[in-house]
């Protein structure tokens, strides 16, 4: 089922100016580079994109800029799930009207301990209000951040009632057993692990690819695992991307990924994050670059591709 | 220090129409009734208000409506803390420009495990961007919902750098030891427990009053504890409000409070919540009203006051 792999989708980092306003031009450049490096799609406005630190208007403006500047909407899967139903509807409708491939939908994440019934009602309201046959929803399951997630019974109910709308999931539970359970329970449902650590395992069980923070700096190597998943070298390729991931995830992922781009592109502004996130301190950066150096991480050469 | 008590502030419930749009007129009526019943302030757009299920524009429109319809801004403490810094700045500036008494500020609550340094930077950015001497911030500490909170060292740092801006806290930790620690560590800082359960204990240690969900249906009795805190009957009054609280908090608080208003005001629309919250089912409602009946809860008579 290699032909079914969607590939590697990148939750593109959002660059800022010194005053913490969004640097839209640098964002366009970054997205272009990711596609040139082999990204199959861009899951813009994910956790790694600091989407929840952006206003609704900033997100819509930025999406429009990407499309105006030639990023094809067919590769775009913007995050649109917000705490407030009207915001989720606004962002989802906006993405659909601009012909984005799909949307990545966080559950409403403020209230904790909510019922599956309440989460179902939320998604159902979004589908009914957007009321557009082009809508394709990828559920965004990330309980460590959201504190709320999509259980298997909830997904089953959504697939039964909205089979052509709810088409996949990003599983950022960090729990391989959950990914496995999803792959086994829902054949044909597009399951993207939220990390490349179990990418090969997922591909062998029919996974769709992955959507991973570290793809911002290692997309070519991750893409190669997906392309060559059934070749003899697949395990070695997997090991290499797992090692890079392990080195980066010793640090807060957003800040670490931005630190890498700041250093290698020689653009200090890449290092900027919006609070409550913080840039890595100098010591953490040294340790990060040391670990990556030991892995002969070849990003510097790759950055020259754009 | 009785004269220092701020009193009881109500996180006013937000009523909806059948299509889940906000019923602004019913909201104005509810706020008027709460003030007539003795509320000292209205912490509109709190957790109980389903504020995080409202868009930024809905919140600003609703605040303006309240003021237009004669609710004095001096009693208003709207919630303005959002995940995204620009949203927090927009709402905070809006509230300050309309002369609200203060704002109740959730920390940015999407990213978990963030540092005190990152939370400090977030609040500091808001203060600097709003740049208005009228700004008074009440920190909103509710880790069970937000997953992120204000530690004592963080509060100490904020008080040191912004002594005239950061003036109080709503402590909805549900942990009396934390409330006690706040009262002891920061004399003069206005500490509002997020529940009336430990109200008298807090008042005796210099607490400012309370900001409680159940004040939507029991504000007069809670207010009396604050007024009569040093009279002999204070403990009995406290017991009575604690009993009502205990009966209601066996159920999800927002839905239970709305169910009470729907029933007693004979306005079925009061029962509506936005998903992911759900209205109480019939069985839960019966049990709720039975418990309240056993307590001779006198809301029906009080509702006649407006």
XYZ file of C-alpha atoms in Angstrom:
612
model
C 0.000 0.000 0.000
C 2.955 2.328 -0.595
C 0.845 4.322 -3.027
C -1.451 5.216 -0.157
C 1.182 7.027 1.871
C 0.423 10.674 2.177
C 4.011 11.329 3.176
C 5.614 13.794 5.515
C 3.653 16.883 6.513
C 5.467 19.694 8.259
C 3.935 21.772 11.068
C 5.839 24.772 9.740
C 7.505 27.020 12.300
C 6.234 30.610 12.380
C 9.030 33.206 12.260
C 8.706 36.523 14.058
C 10.188 39.989 13.750
C 11.950 41.549 16.762
C 8.638 43.071 17.902
C 7.104 39.564 17.826
C 4.880 40.356 14.830
C 4.738 37.566 12.251
C 7.383 37.660 9.515
C 5.147 36.552 6.658
C 7.843 36.699 3.990
C 10.211 34.502 5.947
C 7.333 32.114 6.565
C 6.709 31.857 2.813
C 10.421 31.207 2.244
C 10.507 28.524 4.913
C 7.454 26.787 3.427
C 8.992 26.908 -0.052
C 12.197 25.376 1.240
C 10.294 22.595 3.018
C 8.470 21.718 -0.207
C 11.723 21.861 -2.193
C 13.212 19.451 0.348
C 10.420 16.961 -0.286
C 7.651 17.805 2.157
C 4.413 16.304 0.856
C 2.319 18.792 2.750
C 2.376 21.634 5.229
C 0.398 21.327 8.435
C 0.714 25.055 9.071
C -0.636 26.393 12.378
C 0.106 23.364 14.481
C 1.573 23.276 17.988
C 5.073 23.704 16.549
C 3.859 26.723 14.566
C 2.852 28.439 17.826
C -0.606 28.667 16.261
C -2.263 29.114 19.623
C -0.060 32.141 20.189
C -1.451 33.753 17.011
C -4.763 35.561 16.661
C -7.433 34.289 14.288
C -6.775 37.212 11.958
C -3.021 36.570 11.954
C -3.666 32.950 10.966
C -6.031 33.834 8.128
C -3.762 36.584 6.823
C -0.780 34.271 6.833
C -2.640 31.488 5.031
C -3.703 33.925 2.340
C -0.158 35.156 1.961
C 1.138 31.611 1.425
C -1.398 30.987 -1.317
C -0.848 34.384 -2.962
C 2.851 33.685 -3.022
C 2.369 30.418 -4.867
C 2.183 27.696 -2.212
C -0.472 25.375 -3.681
C -3.517 24.991 -1.397
C -3.520 21.276 -2.260
C -0.531 20.790 0.058
C -1.962 22.831 2.927
C -3.535 21.338 6.043
C -3.902 24.339 8.370
C -4.731 23.899 12.036
C -8.196 25.318 12.684
C -9.361 23.859 16.014
C -9.841 26.511 18.720
C -11.433 26.668 22.166
C -14.367 28.683 20.847
C -16.754 27.126 18.347
C -17.186 30.342 16.305
C -13.407 30.638 15.901
C -13.093 27.028 14.730
C -15.902 27.608 12.245
C -14.315 30.838 10.979
C -10.891 29.286 10.425
C -12.243 26.042 8.969
C -14.544 27.810 6.519
C -11.688 30.100 5.506
C -9.388 27.155 4.797
C -12.037 25.247 2.855
C -12.965 28.262 0.755
C -9.316 28.606 -0.176
C -9.279 24.964 -1.306
C -6.883 23.669 1.311
C -6.331 19.917 1.131
C -7.661 19.459 4.672
C -7.729 20.990 8.131
C -6.061 19.760 11.317
C -8.540 20.087 14.141
C -7.644 20.358 17.810
C -10.553 19.621 20.114
C -11.775 22.614 22.155
C -9.100 22.460 24.833
C -9.963 24.802 27.688
C -12.523 22.754 29.584
C -11.084 19.522 30.971
C -12.931 16.326 31.762
C -15.489 16.988 29.011
C -17.475 14.073 27.622
C -17.038 12.346 24.275
C -20.590 13.451 23.643
C -19.595 17.092 24.080
C -16.586 16.711 21.776
C -18.755 14.951 19.208
C -21.266 17.806 19.368
C -18.482 20.322 18.852
C -17.144 18.624 15.701
C -20.680 18.014 14.402
C -21.517 21.709 14.800
C -18.392 22.680 12.868
C -19.249 20.285 10.008
C -22.846 21.522 9.848
C -21.944 25.196 10.033
C -19.172 25.018 7.443
C -21.541 22.964 5.245
C -19.087 22.499 2.381
C -18.548 19.207 0.546
C -14.841 20.021 0.214
C -14.262 19.858 3.981
C -11.741 17.196 5.054
C -10.983 17.026 8.775
C -7.877 15.498 10.298
C -8.383 15.179 14.044
C -5.507 16.490 16.126
C -4.974 14.198 19.116
C -2.401 15.711 21.456
C -3.515 15.125 25.055
C -0.147 16.113 26.580
C -0.771 19.696 25.384
C -4.542 19.939 24.911
C -5.502 17.954 28.021
C -8.433 16.703 25.924
C -8.286 14.085 23.173
C -10.124 11.855 20.722
C -10.934 8.413 22.122
C -11.443 5.412 19.854
C -15.216 5.273 20.514
C -15.504 8.978 19.669
C -13.585 8.508 16.422
C -15.771 5.527 15.553
C -18.879 7.637 16.001
C -17.464 10.483 13.902
C -16.430 8.082 11.118
C -19.866 6.526 11.102
C -21.682 9.860 10.834
C -19.159 11.822 8.744
C -17.266 9.209 6.700
C -16.327 11.576 3.889
C -15.426 14.479 6.177
C -13.441 13.003 9.057
C -10.668 11.319 7.112
C -7.631 11.098 9.335
C -5.802 11.896 12.544
C -2.522 13.248 13.761
C -1.659 11.127 16.781
C 0.624 13.142 19.045
C -0.225 11.109 22.117
C 3.382 9.937 22.184
C 1.904 6.487 22.855
C 2.703 3.948 20.157
C -0.011 1.643 21.520
C -2.610 4.269 20.715
C -1.251 4.697 17.172
C -1.318 0.951 16.701
C -4.873 0.729 18.008
C -5.969 3.445 15.568
C -4.306 1.669 12.633
C -5.955 -1.609 13.562
C -9.404 -0.233 14.367
C -9.918 1.997 11.328
C -8.452 0.647 8.067
C -8.417 3.369 5.425
C -8.446 6.142 8.042
C -5.297 8.215 7.513
C -3.194 7.921 10.649
C -0.199 10.257 10.950
C 1.986 9.710 14.009
C 2.954 13.061 15.485
C 6.596 12.042 15.590
C 8.952 10.165 13.273
C 10.144 7.889 16.091
C 7.685 5.131 15.138
C 7.369 6.131 11.499
C 8.525 2.856 9.965
C 6.402 0.818 12.372
C 3.399 2.905 11.378
C 4.097 2.679 7.641
C 4.324 -1.112 7.868
C 0.865 -1.164 9.411
C -0.655 1.159 6.806
C 0.089 4.545 8.400
C -0.290 7.618 6.205
C 3.133 9.119 6.944
C 3.913 11.534 9.739
C 3.435 15.116 10.843
C 6.407 16.042 12.966
C 7.956 19.153 14.500
C 11.475 18.049 13.618
C 10.469 17.845 9.958
C 11.112 21.591 10.015
C 14.825 20.789 10.010
C 14.991 17.172 8.785
C 12.241 16.743 6.222
C 14.370 15.191 3.461
C 15.577 12.330 5.641
C 12.099 11.692 7.026
C 10.681 11.724 3.498
C 13.242 9.162 2.438
C 12.018 6.707 5.094
C 8.530 7.022 3.646
C 9.759 6.597 0.060
C 12.030 3.634 0.831
C 9.983 2.048 3.602
C 9.996 -1.397 1.964
C 13.669 -1.391 0.904
C 16.405 -3.167 2.874
C 17.929 0.107 4.103
C 14.682 1.294 5.688
C 15.657 0.359 9.244
C 18.968 2.193 9.032
C 17.234 5.270 7.631
C 14.702 5.098 10.459
C 17.470 4.857 13.036
C 19.118 7.971 11.642
C 15.963 10.101 11.861
C 15.150 8.709 15.316
C 18.589 9.756 16.513
C 18.118 13.307 15.272
C 14.691 13.447 16.873
C 16.081 12.173 20.176
C 18.788 14.837 20.155
C 16.315 17.647 19.508
C 13.543 16.530 21.830
C 15.836 16.747 24.843
C 14.913 20.433 24.569
C 11.604 22.251 24.125
C 10.884 21.353 20.492
C 9.704 24.691 19.112
C 12.605 26.643 20.586
C 15.146 23.983 19.634
C 13.957 23.861 16.023
C 14.029 27.639 15.787
C 17.514 27.739 17.319
C 18.745 25.384 14.606
C 17.342 27.547 11.809
C 18.681 30.729 13.429
C 22.157 29.252 13.622
C 22.369 27.590 10.246
C 20.611 30.281 8.249
C 22.483 32.969 10.199
C 19.194 34.740 10.851
C 19.091 35.542 14.590
C 15.382 36.455 14.344
C 14.550 32.793 13.689
C 15.280 32.299 17.363
C 12.305 34.400 18.477
C 9.270 32.765 20.075
C 6.189 34.362 21.574
C 5.798 34.053 25.334
C 4.958 31.853 27.211
C 7.585 29.984 25.141
C 11.191 31.067 25.576
C 14.223 30.827 23.308
C 16.834 28.277 24.334
C 19.579 29.656 26.522
C 23.176 29.664 25.271
C 24.131 26.552 27.188
C 21.208 24.536 25.826
C 22.057 25.662 22.315
C 25.659 24.499 22.702
C 24.538 21.112 23.920
C 21.987 20.816 21.129
C 24.501 21.640 18.400
C 27.051 19.306 19.950
C 24.586 16.386 19.863
C 23.590 17.151 16.296
C 27.251 17.499 15.282
C 27.978 14.061 16.691
C 25.221 12.696 14.437
C 26.754 14.370 11.363
C 23.468 16.144 10.881
C 23.699 17.488 7.338
C 21.293 20.407 7.496
C 23.862 23.034 6.543
C 24.284 21.534 3.111
C 20.541 21.132 2.680
C 19.808 24.718 3.561
C 21.702 25.658 0.418
C 18.952 24.066 -1.683
C 16.958 27.282 -1.629
C -10.125 44.925 58.077
C -13.778 44.396 57.149
C -13.696 47.597 55.151
C -11.058 46.044 52.913
C -13.283 43.248 51.693
C -14.027 43.584 48.046
C -16.972 41.239 48.468
C -18.515 38.657 46.208
C -17.791 38.836 42.494
C -19.880 36.729 40.151
C -18.471 34.999 37.069
C -21.773 35.660 35.318
C -23.206 32.827 33.230
C -23.593 33.582 29.522
C -27.064 32.739 28.161
C -27.530 31.520 24.599
C -30.319 31.470 22.045
C -31.408 28.139 20.523
C -28.839 28.594 17.722
C -26.133 29.027 20.385
C -25.625 32.705 19.615
C -25.253 34.884 22.723
C -28.468 36.270 24.200
C -27.121 39.696 25.126
C -30.364 41.006 26.569
C -30.786 38.058 28.903
C -27.156 38.509 29.933
C -27.832 42.151 30.854
C -30.900 41.076 32.859
C -28.914 38.402 34.689
C -26.148 40.861 35.561
C -28.694 43.396 36.818
C -30.324 40.773 38.995
C -26.955 39.729 40.442
C -26.185 43.334 41.386
C -29.670 43.783 42.857
C -29.038 40.656 44.939
C -25.907 42.193 46.386
C -23.057 41.194 44.087
C -20.167 43.580 44.645
C -18.765 42.945 41.204
C -19.129 40.907 38.046
C -16.214 38.801 36.875
C -17.796 38.399 33.447
C -16.052 36.088 30.985
C -14.709 33.602 33.473
C -14.702 29.824 33.222
C -18.330 29.707 34.381
C -19.230 32.253 31.695
C -17.956 29.853 29.010
C -15.689 32.731 27.985
C -13.305 30.414 26.208
C -16.213 29.231 24.079
C -16.805 32.824 22.901
C -14.876 34.651 20.201
C -12.936 37.806 20.999
C -15.500 39.882 19.115
C -18.396 38.286 21.014
C -16.704 39.145 24.304
C -16.058 42.767 23.360
C -19.564 43.235 21.963
C -21.115 41.802 25.101
C -19.021 43.978 27.412
C -20.058 47.060 25.475
C -23.697 46.039 25.667
C -23.504 45.704 29.459
C -22.067 49.176 29.809
C -24.514 50.710 27.318
C -27.358 49.170 29.260
C -26.213 50.780 32.475
C -24.033 48.235 34.258
C -21.356 50.462 35.797
C -17.840 49.629 34.555
C -16.600 50.111 38.125
C -18.100 46.737 39.054
C -16.751 44.886 36.016
C -13.733 42.580 36.081
C -13.863 40.895 32.666
C -11.701 37.878 31.887
C -9.139 38.845 29.254
C -6.409 36.191 29.365
C -6.158 34.147 26.155
C -3.690 31.701 24.636
C -2.506 34.269 22.107
C -0.722 37.400 23.299
C -2.396 39.691 20.713
C -5.839 38.519 21.856
C -5.013 39.152 25.515
C -3.748 42.616 24.608
C -6.864 43.380 22.529
C -9.293 42.333 25.267
C -7.312 43.931 28.083
C -6.952 47.248 26.276
C -10.656 47.177 25.421
C -11.631 46.626 29.066
C -9.287 49.328 30.345
C -10.473 51.860 27.788
C -14.029 51.235 28.979
C -12.924 51.943 32.567
C -13.495 48.466 33.938
C -12.484 48.085 37.563
C -9.961 45.378 36.680
C -9.328 42.411 34.428
C -9.125 38.740 35.375
C -6.194 37.232 33.543
C -5.788 33.570 32.724
C -2.230 32.623 31.833
C -1.737 31.516 28.206
C -3.003 27.970 28.629
C -2.264 25.930 25.514
C 1.408 25.106 26.037
C 2.004 22.991 29.121
C 5.174 22.772 31.204
C 6.102 26.356 30.375
C 8.486 28.211 32.667
C 7.661 30.919 35.179
C 9.989 33.045 33.101
C 7.776 32.533 30.033
C 4.619 33.353 31.968
C 6.287 36.435 33.438
C 7.279 37.565 29.936
C 3.706 37.089 28.739
C 2.201 39.250 31.495
C 4.979 41.832 31.148
C 4.289 42.116 27.397
C 0.602 42.662 28.070
C 1.326 45.406 30.619
C 3.774 47.133 28.294
C 1.573 46.905 25.236
C -1.587 48.091 26.985
C 0.490 50.881 28.556
C -2.364 52.441 30.506
C -2.089 53.614 34.120
C -5.667 52.455 34.746
C -4.787 48.777 34.206
C -5.430 46.548 37.236
C -4.729 42.853 36.757
C -6.195 40.062 38.860
C -4.324 36.845 38.086
C -6.576 33.881 37.388
C -5.037 30.763 38.931
C -7.018 27.699 37.878
C -4.597 24.851 37.162
C -7.333 22.161 37.062
C -8.679 23.806 33.875
C -5.780 25.792 32.472
C -3.068 23.223 33.191
C -0.809 26.235 33.828
C -0.790 28.440 36.905
C 0.831 31.234 38.872
C 3.407 30.020 41.377
C 4.289 32.037 44.473
C 7.748 32.988 43.138
C 6.171 34.179 39.871
C 3.620 36.295 41.751
C 6.388 37.734 43.905
C 8.297 38.789 40.798
C 5.208 40.346 39.214
C 4.369 42.242 42.421
C 7.905 43.545 42.637
C 7.950 44.821 39.052
C 4.292 45.843 38.646
C 3.085 46.684 42.182
C 0.348 49.033 41.023
C -0.831 46.830 38.155
C -0.896 43.290 39.500
C -3.209 43.765 42.460
C -4.917 40.474 43.163
C -5.664 36.870 42.309
C -8.586 34.528 41.922
C -7.372 31.265 43.409
C -9.352 28.431 41.843
C -6.729 25.829 42.648
C -9.257 24.182 44.947
C -6.365 23.900 47.386
C -6.923 25.797 50.625
C -3.215 25.489 51.448
C -2.392 27.519 48.357
C -4.941 30.202 49.293
C -3.494 30.340 52.786
C 0.050 30.613 51.438
C -1.001 33.506 49.189
C -2.696 35.318 52.082
C 0.386 34.895 54.250
C 2.992 35.701 51.631
C 1.461 38.846 50.156
C -0.336 41.097 52.674
C -2.414 43.696 50.857
C -2.632 41.578 47.705
C -6.323 40.921 47.031
C -6.888 37.181 47.266
C -10.265 35.870 46.108
C -10.822 32.148 46.644
C -12.523 30.678 43.557
C -15.136 28.995 45.736
C -17.148 29.958 48.817
C -16.238 26.724 50.596
C -13.358 28.361 52.485
C -14.752 31.883 52.345
C -14.913 32.529 56.076
C -11.457 31.039 56.617
C -10.134 33.366 53.920
C -11.927 36.443 55.275
C -10.471 35.819 58.723
C -7.001 35.862 57.209
C -7.590 39.044 55.213
C -9.046 37.571 52.022
C -10.761 39.974 49.607
C -14.007 38.007 49.271
C -14.692 35.365 46.673
C -15.379 34.856 42.985
C -17.516 31.776 42.667
C -19.591 29.994 40.011
C -22.402 29.259 42.433
C -22.730 32.971 43.165
C -24.808 32.965 39.955
C -27.583 31.366 41.974
C -26.659 32.107 45.596
C -25.070 35.538 45.670
C -27.185 37.026 48.463
C -26.259 34.311 50.954
C -22.583 34.453 50.002
C -22.635 38.222 50.328
C -24.084 37.915 53.800
C -21.137 35.812 54.961
C -18.837 38.599 53.816
C -20.926 41.295 55.498
C -21.340 39.403 58.775
C -18.003 37.615 58.870
C -17.184 38.806 62.385
C -20.627 38.237 63.878
C -21.544 35.175 65.978
C -23.757 33.715 63.235
C -20.947 33.726 60.649
C -20.141 30.023 60.983
C -23.763 29.003 60.511
C -24.056 31.238 57.457
C -20.867 29.728 56.064
C -22.201 26.220 56.632
C -25.352 27.055 54.694
C -23.502 28.340 51.615
C -21.053 25.434 51.777
C -23.978 23.005 51.728
C -25.466 24.618 48.629
C -22.073 24.607 46.939
C -21.584 20.929 47.788
C -24.975 20.047 46.315
C -24.261 21.890 43.044
C -20.677 20.826 42.564
C -21.642 17.175 42.439
C -22.478 18.093 38.833
C -20.601 20.032 36.155
C -20.889 23.541 37.579
C -21.748 25.554 34.485
C -24.483 23.176 33.354
C -25.860 22.778 36.876
C -26.050 26.528 37.446
C -27.751 27.020 34.091
C -30.199 24.188 34.839
C -31.206 25.949 38.057
C -31.888 29.234 36.280
C -33.769 27.470 33.463
C -36.008 25.732 35.956
C -36.693 28.555 38.348
C -37.003 31.308 35.784
C -39.004 29.001 33.513
C -36.734 29.931 30.609
C -35.678 26.662 28.958
C -33.022 28.492 26.909
C -31.046 29.133 30.099
C -30.173 25.454 29.914
C -28.155 25.853 26.717
C -24.369 25.531 26.766
C -21.911 25.572 23.896
C -20.163 22.294 23.145
C -17.902 20.775 24.407
C -20.050 21.412 27.502
C -23.395 19.607 27.659
C -26.631 20.398 29.472
C -27.423 18.169 32.450
C -29.553 15.148 31.601
C -33.016 14.796 33.146
C -31.861 12.409 35.840
C -29.048 14.696 36.991
C -31.440 17.625 37.098
C -33.870 15.680 39.328
C -31.104 14.757 41.703
C -29.801 18.334 41.763
C -33.207 19.831 42.550
C -33.847 17.180 45.169
C -30.592 18.043 46.988
C -31.313 21.743 46.814
C -34.886 21.181 47.990
C -33.586 19.318 51.030
C -31.491 22.397 51.847
C -34.554 24.675 51.603
C -32.658 26.619 48.976
C -34.645 29.839 48.681
C -33.773 30.920 45.154
C -37.348 30.916 43.894
C -38.304 33.735 46.202
C -35.111 35.645 45.389
C -35.673 35.435 41.669
C -38.729 37.595 42.226
C -36.461 40.486 43.232
C -36.112 41.541 39.614
